[in-house]
Short mmCIF file of C-alpha atoms in Angstrom, two decimals:
data_model
loop_
_atom_site.label_atom_id
_atom_site.label_comp_id
_atom_site.label_asym_id
_atom_site.label_seq_id
_atom_site.Cartn_x
_atom_site.Cartn_y
_atom_site.Cartn_z
CA MET A 37 -8.69 -21.56 -21.78
CA THR A 38 -8.89 -25.34 -22.05
CA ALA A 39 -5.56 -27.15 -21.86
CA SER A 40 -4.74 -28.99 -25.05
CA ASP A 41 -2.25 -31.29 -23.35
CA SER A 42 -4.03 -33.51 -20.84
CA SER A 43 -0.79 -33.92 -18.87
CA ALA A 44 -0.37 -30.16 -18.43
CA PRO A 45 -1.97 -28.39 -15.45
CA GLN A 46 -5.43 -27.10 -16.27
CA PRO A 47 -5.55 -23.29 -16.38
CA VAL A 48 -7.50 -21.36 -13.77
CA LEU A 49 -9.48 -18.14 -14.16
CA ILE A 50 -9.39 -15.69 -11.27
CA LEU A 51 -12.59 -13.66 -11.22
CA GLY A 52 -11.51 -10.39 -9.62
CA GLY A 53 -8.21 -8.52 -9.63
CA GLY A 54 -8.17 -7.08 -6.12
CA LEU A 55 -5.94 -8.14 -3.25
CA MET A 56 -7.55 -11.57 -2.84
CA GLY A 57 -7.50 -12.29 -6.57
CA LEU A 58 -3.86 -11.29 -6.90
CA ALA A 59 -2.88 -13.30 -3.81
CA VAL A 60 -4.59 -16.44 -5.12
CA ALA A 61 -3.17 -15.94 -8.61
CA HIS A 62 0.35 -15.57 -7.20
CA GLN A 63 0.12 -18.73 -5.11
CA LEU A 64 -1.23 -20.76 -8.01
CA ALA A 65 1.43 -19.46 -10.36
CA ARG A 66 4.13 -20.37 -7.84
CA ARG A 67 2.85 -23.95 -8.09
CA GLY A 68 3.07 -23.98 -11.87
CA ILE A 69 -0.63 -23.47 -12.60
CA PRO A 70 -1.44 -21.26 -15.65
CA VAL A 71 -3.53 -18.35 -14.38
CA THR A 72 -5.52 -15.54 -15.98
CA VAL A 73 -6.94 -12.71 -13.85
CA LEU A 74 -10.09 -10.92 -15.02
CA SER A 75 -10.29 -7.47 -13.45
CA ARG A 76 -12.98 -4.87 -13.99
CA ARG A 77 -11.61 -1.81 -12.17
CA ARG A 78 -8.86 -2.49 -9.69
CA SER A 79 -8.99 0.95 -8.07
CA GLU A 80 -12.33 0.08 -6.46
CA ALA A 81 -10.96 -3.13 -4.91
CA ALA A 82 -11.05 -3.31 -1.11
CA GLY A 83 -7.29 -3.96 -1.07
CA PHE A 84 -6.68 -0.40 -2.18
CA VAL A 85 -8.99 1.15 0.38
CA ALA A 86 -8.19 -0.87 3.51
CA ALA A 87 -5.82 0.44 6.19
CA GLY A 88 -3.76 -2.75 6.17
CA MET A 89 -4.14 -3.70 9.82
CA LEU A 90 -3.08 -7.21 10.76
CA ALA A 91 -5.26 -7.32 13.82
CA PRO A 92 -7.09 -10.52 14.77
CA HIS A 93 -6.67 -9.67 18.46
CA ALA A 94 -7.26 -5.91 18.28
CA GLU A 95 -10.40 -6.57 16.22
CA GLY A 96 -11.74 -8.74 19.03
CA LEU A 97 -12.42 -11.69 16.75
CA GLU A 98 -13.92 -14.82 18.24
CA GLY A 99 -14.34 -18.53 17.47
CA ALA A 100 -13.27 -19.93 14.13
CA LEU A 101 -12.71 -16.43 12.73
CA LEU A 102 -10.16 -15.69 15.46
CA GLN A 103 -8.43 -19.02 14.80
CA LEU A 104 -8.24 -18.24 11.09
CA GLY A 105 -6.96 -14.75 11.89
CA GLN A 106 -4.25 -16.13 14.17
CA LEU A 107 -3.17 -18.69 11.58
CA SER A 108 -3.12 -15.94 8.99
CA LEU A 109 -1.05 -13.63 11.20
CA ARG A 110 1.60 -16.32 11.67
CA ARG A 111 1.81 -16.79 7.89
CA ILE A 112 2.21 -13.12 7.04
CA PRO A 113 6.04 -12.90 7.27
CA SER A 114 6.65 -15.87 4.96
CA TRP A 115 3.89 -14.75 2.58
CA VAL A 116 5.35 -11.25 2.35
CA ALA A 117 8.84 -12.71 1.86
CA GLN A 118 7.57 -14.65 -1.18
CA ILE A 119 6.03 -11.53 -2.70
CA GLU A 120 9.10 -9.41 -2.07
CA ALA A 121 11.39 -12.10 -3.50
CA ASP A 122 9.35 -12.40 -6.70
CA SER A 123 8.72 -8.68 -7.17
CA GLY A 124 11.89 -7.12 -5.80
CA LEU A 125 9.62 -4.54 -4.12
CA PRO A 126 8.90 -3.88 -0.42
CA CYS A 127 5.41 -4.56 0.97
CA GLY A 128 5.61 -2.21 3.95
CA LEU A 129 5.16 -4.82 6.69
CA ARG A 130 5.60 -3.28 10.16
CA SER A 131 5.37 -4.85 13.62
CA THR A 132 4.07 -1.70 15.30
CA GLY A 133 1.67 -3.38 17.70
CA ILE A 134 -1.89 -2.15 18.15
CA VAL A 135 -3.46 -0.46 21.18
CA VAL A 136 -7.19 -0.68 21.88
CA PRO A 137 -8.33 2.02 24.34
CA PHE A 138 -11.26 1.65 26.75
CA HIS A 139 -13.22 3.95 29.03
CA SER A 140 -12.77 1.64 32.02
CA ALA A 141 -10.78 -1.34 33.23
CA ASP A 142 -13.98 -3.39 33.38
CA GLU A 143 -14.68 -2.64 29.72
CA ARG A 144 -11.12 -3.62 28.87
CA ASP A 145 -11.25 -6.89 30.80
CA ALA A 146 -14.52 -7.91 29.08
CA TYR A 147 -13.03 -7.57 25.58
CA PRO A 148 -13.19 -10.93 23.74
CA THR A 149 -9.43 -11.12 23.17
CA ALA A 150 -8.30 -9.49 26.42
CA ALA A 151 -6.35 -12.62 27.38
CA PHE A 152 -4.03 -12.14 24.39
CA GLY A 153 -3.02 -8.56 25.20
CA GLU A 154 -1.00 -6.59 27.74
CA HIS A 155 -3.38 -4.80 30.12
CA LEU A 156 -2.69 -1.06 30.39
CA ASP A 157 -3.85 1.40 33.04
CA ARG A 158 -4.28 5.11 32.27
CA GLU A 159 -0.62 5.97 32.85
CA GLN A 160 0.63 3.09 30.70
CA LEU A 161 -1.91 3.95 28.01
CA ALA A 162 -0.62 7.52 27.86
CA GLN A 163 2.95 6.24 27.60
CA GLU A 164 2.04 4.08 24.61
CA LEU A 165 -0.13 6.77 23.02
CA PRO A 166 1.08 10.25 24.02
CA GLY A 167 -1.74 12.77 23.66
CA ILE A 168 -4.59 10.28 23.78
CA ASN A 169 -7.87 11.82 24.93
CA SER A 170 -8.28 11.81 28.73
CA ALA A 171 -11.63 10.01 28.38
CA TRP A 172 -9.75 6.77 27.77
CA ARG A 173 -8.75 5.22 31.09
CA ALA A 174 -7.41 1.77 30.15
CA GLY A 175 -6.14 -0.19 27.20
CA LEU A 176 -4.92 -3.42 25.67
CA LEU A 177 -1.61 -3.60 23.83
CA PHE A 178 -1.47 -6.36 21.24
CA ALA A 179 2.22 -6.32 20.39
CA GLN A 180 1.78 -9.33 18.08
CA ASP A 181 -0.60 -7.42 15.78
CA GLY A 182 0.78 -5.11 13.12
CA GLN A 183 0.19 -3.49 9.75
CA ILE A 184 1.16 -3.53 6.10
CA ASP A 185 1.10 -0.66 3.61
CA ASN A 186 -1.42 -2.27 1.28
CA ARG A 187 -2.45 0.88 -0.58
CA ARG A 188 1.01 2.14 -1.58
CA GLN A 189 3.21 -0.96 -1.48
CA LEU A 190 1.61 -4.40 -1.07
CA MET A 191 -0.79 -4.18 -4.03
CA ARG A 192 1.95 -2.95 -6.36
CA ALA A 193 4.42 -5.61 -5.17
CA LEU A 194 1.82 -8.37 -5.46
CA GLU A 195 0.90 -7.37 -9.01
CA SER A 196 4.59 -7.31 -9.96
CA ALA A 197 5.11 -10.72 -8.35
CA CYS A 198 2.21 -12.12 -10.39
CA VAL A 199 3.72 -10.76 -13.60
CA ASP A 200 7.08 -12.23 -12.66
CA ARG A 201 5.44 -15.64 -12.24
CA GLY A 202 3.69 -15.46 -15.61
CA VAL A 203 0.15 -14.58 -14.55
CA GLN A 204 -1.91 -13.21 -17.45
CA PHE A 205 -4.19 -10.20 -16.97
CA GLN A 206 -7.32 -8.99 -18.74
CA GLU A 207 -8.03 -5.49 -17.44
CA GLY A 208 -11.28 -3.59 -17.77
CA VAL A 209 -13.19 -6.87 -18.07
CA GLU A 210 -16.41 -7.51 -16.17
CA VAL A 211 -17.65 -11.05 -15.67
CA LEU A 212 -21.36 -11.08 -16.48
CA GLU A 213 -22.35 -14.73 -16.21
CA LEU A 214 -21.12 -18.18 -15.28
CA PHE A 215 -21.82 -21.10 -17.62
CA THR A 216 -22.19 -24.73 -16.64
CA ALA A 217 -22.33 -27.99 -18.58
CA ASN A 218 -23.30 -31.29 -16.95
CA ASP A 219 -23.52 -29.47 -13.59
CA GLN A 220 -19.88 -28.38 -13.89
CA LEU A 221 -18.34 -24.98 -14.55
CA SER A 222 -17.71 -24.61 -18.28
CA GLY A 223 -17.01 -20.93 -18.88
CA VAL A 224 -17.79 -17.27 -18.27
CA ARG A 225 -19.31 -14.45 -20.30
CA THR A 226 -17.42 -11.16 -20.11
CA ARG A 227 -17.74 -7.56 -21.29
CA ASP A 228 -14.77 -5.26 -21.80
CA SER A 229 -14.54 -1.49 -21.32
CA GLU A 230 -15.70 -0.90 -24.90
CA GLY A 231 -18.83 -2.98 -24.40
CA LYS A 232 -17.63 -5.99 -26.39
CA GLU A 233 -18.83 -9.31 -24.99
CA ALA A 234 -16.90 -12.57 -25.15
CA THR A 235 -17.04 -16.11 -23.82
CA LEU A 236 -14.09 -17.79 -22.14
CA THR A 237 -14.16 -21.53 -21.59
CA CYS A 238 -12.76 -22.87 -18.33
CA GLU A 239 -13.26 -25.80 -16.03
CA ARG A 240 -11.72 -24.19 -12.95
CA ALA A 241 -12.11 -20.69 -11.57
CA VAL A 242 -11.87 -18.84 -8.25
CA LEU A 243 -14.43 -16.19 -7.34
CA CYS A 244 -12.59 -13.26 -5.73
CA SER A 245 -14.97 -10.47 -6.68
CA GLY A 246 -15.22 -8.93 -3.23
CA ALA A 247 -18.42 -7.02 -2.54
CA TRP A 248 -19.64 -7.83 -6.06
CA SER A 249 -19.47 -11.62 -5.58
CA GLY A 250 -23.18 -11.92 -4.84
CA LYS A 251 -24.06 -10.19 -8.10
CA LEU A 252 -22.37 -12.96 -10.05
CA LEU A 253 -23.60 -15.80 -7.84
CA PRO A 254 -26.84 -14.74 -6.11
CA GLN A 255 -26.80 -17.74 -3.74
CA LEU A 256 -23.91 -16.06 -1.91
CA PRO A 257 -24.97 -13.74 0.95
CA VAL A 258 -22.28 -11.12 0.22
CA PHE A 259 -23.20 -7.45 0.42
CA PRO A 260 -21.24 -4.18 0.37
CA VAL A 261 -20.40 -2.12 3.45
CA LYS A 262 -19.15 1.25 2.29
CA GLY A 263 -16.17 2.79 4.06
CA GLN A 264 -14.77 6.31 3.76
CA MET A 265 -11.19 7.04 4.80
CA LEU A 266 -8.61 9.79 4.85
CA SER A 267 -4.93 10.24 5.57
CA LEU A 268 -3.02 12.83 7.59
CA GLN A 269 0.65 13.82 7.65
CA SER A 270 1.96 13.66 11.20
CA PRO A 271 5.36 14.74 12.46
CA ARG A 272 7.63 11.74 12.05
CA GLY A 273 7.46 9.56 15.15
CA ALA A 274 4.41 11.34 16.58
CA LEU A 275 2.45 8.06 16.64
CA ARG A 276 4.28 4.77 17.20
CA ARG A 277 1.38 2.39 17.70
CA VAL A 278 -1.77 1.77 15.73
CA ILE A 279 -4.80 3.05 17.68
CA PHE A 280 -7.87 0.87 17.25
CA GLY A 281 -10.78 2.77 18.74
CA PRO A 282 -14.48 2.00 18.54
CA GLY A 283 -15.55 2.89 15.03
CA ILE A 284 -12.28 4.55 14.05
CA TYR A 285 -8.58 3.74 13.85
CA LEU A 286 -5.32 5.56 13.19
CA VAL A 287 -2.58 3.63 11.41
CA PRO A 288 0.87 5.33 11.28
CA ARG A 289 3.14 4.52 8.35
CA GLU A 290 6.91 4.71 8.62
CA ASP A 291 7.12 8.06 6.80
CA GLY A 292 4.62 9.79 9.12
CA LEU A 293 1.52 9.31 6.98
CA VAL A 294 -1.41 8.31 9.20
CA VAL A 295 -4.33 6.41 7.65
CA VAL A 296 -7.65 7.17 9.34
CA GLY A 297 -10.71 5.01 8.89
CA ALA A 298 -13.30 4.02 8.46
CA THR A 299 -16.97 4.66 8.28
CA SER A 300 -19.17 1.57 8.19
CA GLU A 301 -22.16 2.32 5.97
CA ARG A 302 -24.30 -0.79 5.66
CA ASN A 303 -27.17 0.96 3.90
CA ALA A 304 -25.13 2.75 1.24
CA SER A 305 -25.18 -0.19 -1.18
CA PHE A 306 -22.81 0.63 -4.07
CA SER A 307 -23.28 4.42 -3.92
CA GLU A 308 -19.97 5.95 -4.94
CA GLY A 309 -18.16 8.99 -3.59
CA LEU A 310 -17.40 10.81 -0.38
CA THR A 311 -20.16 12.33 1.75
CA PRO A 312 -20.06 15.26 4.22
CA GLN A 313 -21.60 13.01 6.89
CA GLY A 314 -18.89 10.39 6.42
CA GLN A 315 -16.07 12.89 6.59
CA THR A 316 -17.60 14.50 9.69
CA THR A 317 -17.74 11.09 11.35
CA LEU A 318 -14.01 10.63 10.74
CA LYS A 319 -13.15 14.10 12.06
CA GLN A 320 -15.18 13.51 15.21
CA GLY A 321 -13.46 10.16 15.69
CA ILE A 322 -10.02 11.76 15.42
CA ALA A 323 -10.93 14.34 18.05
CA ALA A 324 -12.28 11.65 20.38
CA LEU A 325 -9.11 9.56 20.13
CA LEU A 326 -6.14 11.87 19.60
CA PRO A 327 -7.03 15.58 19.71
CA GLU A 328 -3.64 16.79 18.50
CA ALA A 329 -4.15 14.91 15.24
CA GLU A 330 -6.90 17.40 14.33
CA SER A 331 -4.14 19.86 13.43
CA TRP A 332 -2.22 17.46 11.19
CA PRO A 333 -2.63 18.40 7.51
CA PRO A 334 -4.96 16.17 5.47
CA MET A 335 -3.36 14.41 2.51
CA GLU A 336 -5.95 12.26 0.75
CA ARG A 337 -9.56 11.07 1.03
CA TRP A 338 -11.07 7.93 -0.51
CA TRP A 339 -13.82 5.34 -0.22
CA GLY A 340 -14.54 1.73 -1.09
CA PHE A 341 -16.69 -1.30 -0.38
CA ARG A 342 -15.99 -4.08 2.09
CA PRO A 343 -17.40 -7.50 1.15
CA CYS A 344 -19.53 -8.55 4.11
CA THR A 345 -21.56 -11.63 5.02
CA PRO A 346 -24.24 -12.04 7.74
CA ASP A 347 -21.65 -13.26 10.27
CA GLU A 348 -18.81 -11.04 8.92
CA SER A 349 -16.78 -14.14 8.08
CA PRO A 350 -15.48 -15.19 4.65
CA LEU A 351 -16.81 -17.75 2.19
CA LEU A 352 -14.03 -20.21 1.44
CA GLY A 353 -13.74 -23.39 -0.59
CA ASN A 354 -16.41 -25.07 -2.67
CA SER A 355 -19.30 -23.14 -4.21
CA PRO A 356 -22.74 -24.19 -5.55
CA ILE A 357 -20.99 -24.84 -8.89
CA PRO A 358 -18.42 -27.66 -9.08
CA GLY A 359 -15.18 -26.28 -10.48
CA LEU A 360 -15.73 -22.83 -8.95
CA LEU A 361 -13.97 -22.10 -5.66
CA LEU A 362 -14.75 -19.19 -3.34
CA ALA A 363 -12.40 -16.69 -1.73
CA CYS A 364 -14.65 -13.76 -0.84
CA GLY A 365 -16.57 -12.04 1.95
CA HIS A 366 -13.58 -11.22 4.19
CA HIS A 367 -15.17 -7.96 5.41
CA ARG A 368 -12.56 -6.05 7.47
CA ASN A 369 -9.93 -8.77 7.43
CA GLY A 370 -9.02 -9.29 3.78
CA VAL A 371 -5.46 -7.99 4.13
CA LEU A 372 -4.86 -10.12 7.22
CA MET A 373 -6.32 -13.26 5.67
CA ALA A 374 -5.07 -12.97 2.07
CA GLY A 375 -1.96 -15.06 2.68
CA ALA A 376 -3.74 -17.94 4.42
CA THR A 377 -6.70 -17.80 2.03
CA SER A 378 -4.49 -17.94 -1.05
CA GLU A 379 -2.58 -20.90 0.38
CA LEU A 380 -5.83 -22.69 1.17
CA ILE A 381 -7.29 -22.11 -2.29
CA ALA A 382 -4.06 -23.17 -3.98
CA ASP A 383 -4.14 -26.40 -1.96
CA LEU A 384 -7.72 -27.06 -3.02
CA VAL A 385 -6.97 -26.36 -6.69
CA CYS A 386 -3.98 -28.69 -6.54
CA THR A 387 -5.99 -31.27 -4.55
CA THR A 388 -3.44 -31.01 -1.77
CA GLU A 389 -4.61 -31.48 1.80
CA PRO A 390 -4.67 -28.03 3.47
CA LYS A 391 -2.21 -27.94 6.32
CA GLN A 392 -1.63 -26.59 9.81
CA GLY A 393 -5.19 -26.08 10.95
CA LEU A 394 -6.73 -24.73 7.75
CA ALA A 395 -8.41 -28.02 6.88
CA GLU A 396 -10.13 -28.16 10.29
CA LEU A 397 -11.40 -24.59 9.95
CA LEU A 398 -12.71 -24.91 6.40
CA PRO A 399 -16.21 -26.21 7.38
CA SER A 400 -16.78 -23.03 9.41
CA PHE A 401 -16.59 -20.94 6.25
CA ARG A 402 -18.81 -22.96 3.90
CA TRP A 403 -20.95 -20.81 1.62
CA ASP A 404 -24.16 -22.59 2.68
CA ARG A 405 -23.71 -22.28 6.44
CA PHE A 406 -26.53 -19.70 6.65
CA GLN A 407 -29.13 -22.03 5.18
CA SER A 408 -31.56 -23.63 7.60
CA SER A 409 -31.31 -27.38 7.89
#
């Protein structure tokens, strides 16, 4: 992996082939950097399990995380346009707006991002969300928030865009260990699906291993939060807006498919599979939000692991190892923040000053911010 021509750009290894890894690989390749993506099992990546909400305001984010989310939201259209231009495939971006329901006007007005939304009373809420449970008496409409069909469209388009730009892939490869020489990244040890181990030399890499990032670099406080999800088939046009309720959300795709999620299981570790308790939680959430959706036929059920940190904010930029950059720990906001994160990491790799607010926000997402001074 070491460049033989000192004038040529040094190659970069991307450790993780999920949404964040593909997004970073694509941005680097667009800048002429040789890239190889090491991916263990892409189906377990959070990008395939997320609902694809672009919702910094509906999520009620605060502080630097809200600022990063807002910057990311503004970048989404141009980011998606790049992917669609390179891949020739649609990403499923939709400006549906998102409604957050509340039990009272006081509860609504106390929401952290209430100032960014349109305040709805009960009648207006019912107009936006016909059939919503009568327990919900007020709401916030965030028309600026939206969604993208990450599971069926974005991931496929992004992978195709990477291939179009010359990104190399090694599938079924798990990164076991990072090597250093003279306090600098020097390579990685890998194992393929047949159990064969190998060593790849590299001086630059980006850690995008999602919930597994802490296993490779134990200094990182990244842990898995398991989420179970399902999808329903609604009558076309039955749900126009995304509903973001407490603990559950309904995300309508253009063809009538409605993605329902997600449980938030912090004590499940990496336990795989669906559970009766998780599925019951989703069913109860559907009934509490939109009772008529209980009769919509179920289509698919799945699960995955969100990469979480103690403050539910990502780890971005430098790591404990010079030469290794971080793009992990995005928790619920990986789809929203993939475009801005990949631009930021590409700037850092290319030693370009990050622009338009990203440079100022970077210190808020240092990997060592949890350590006591």
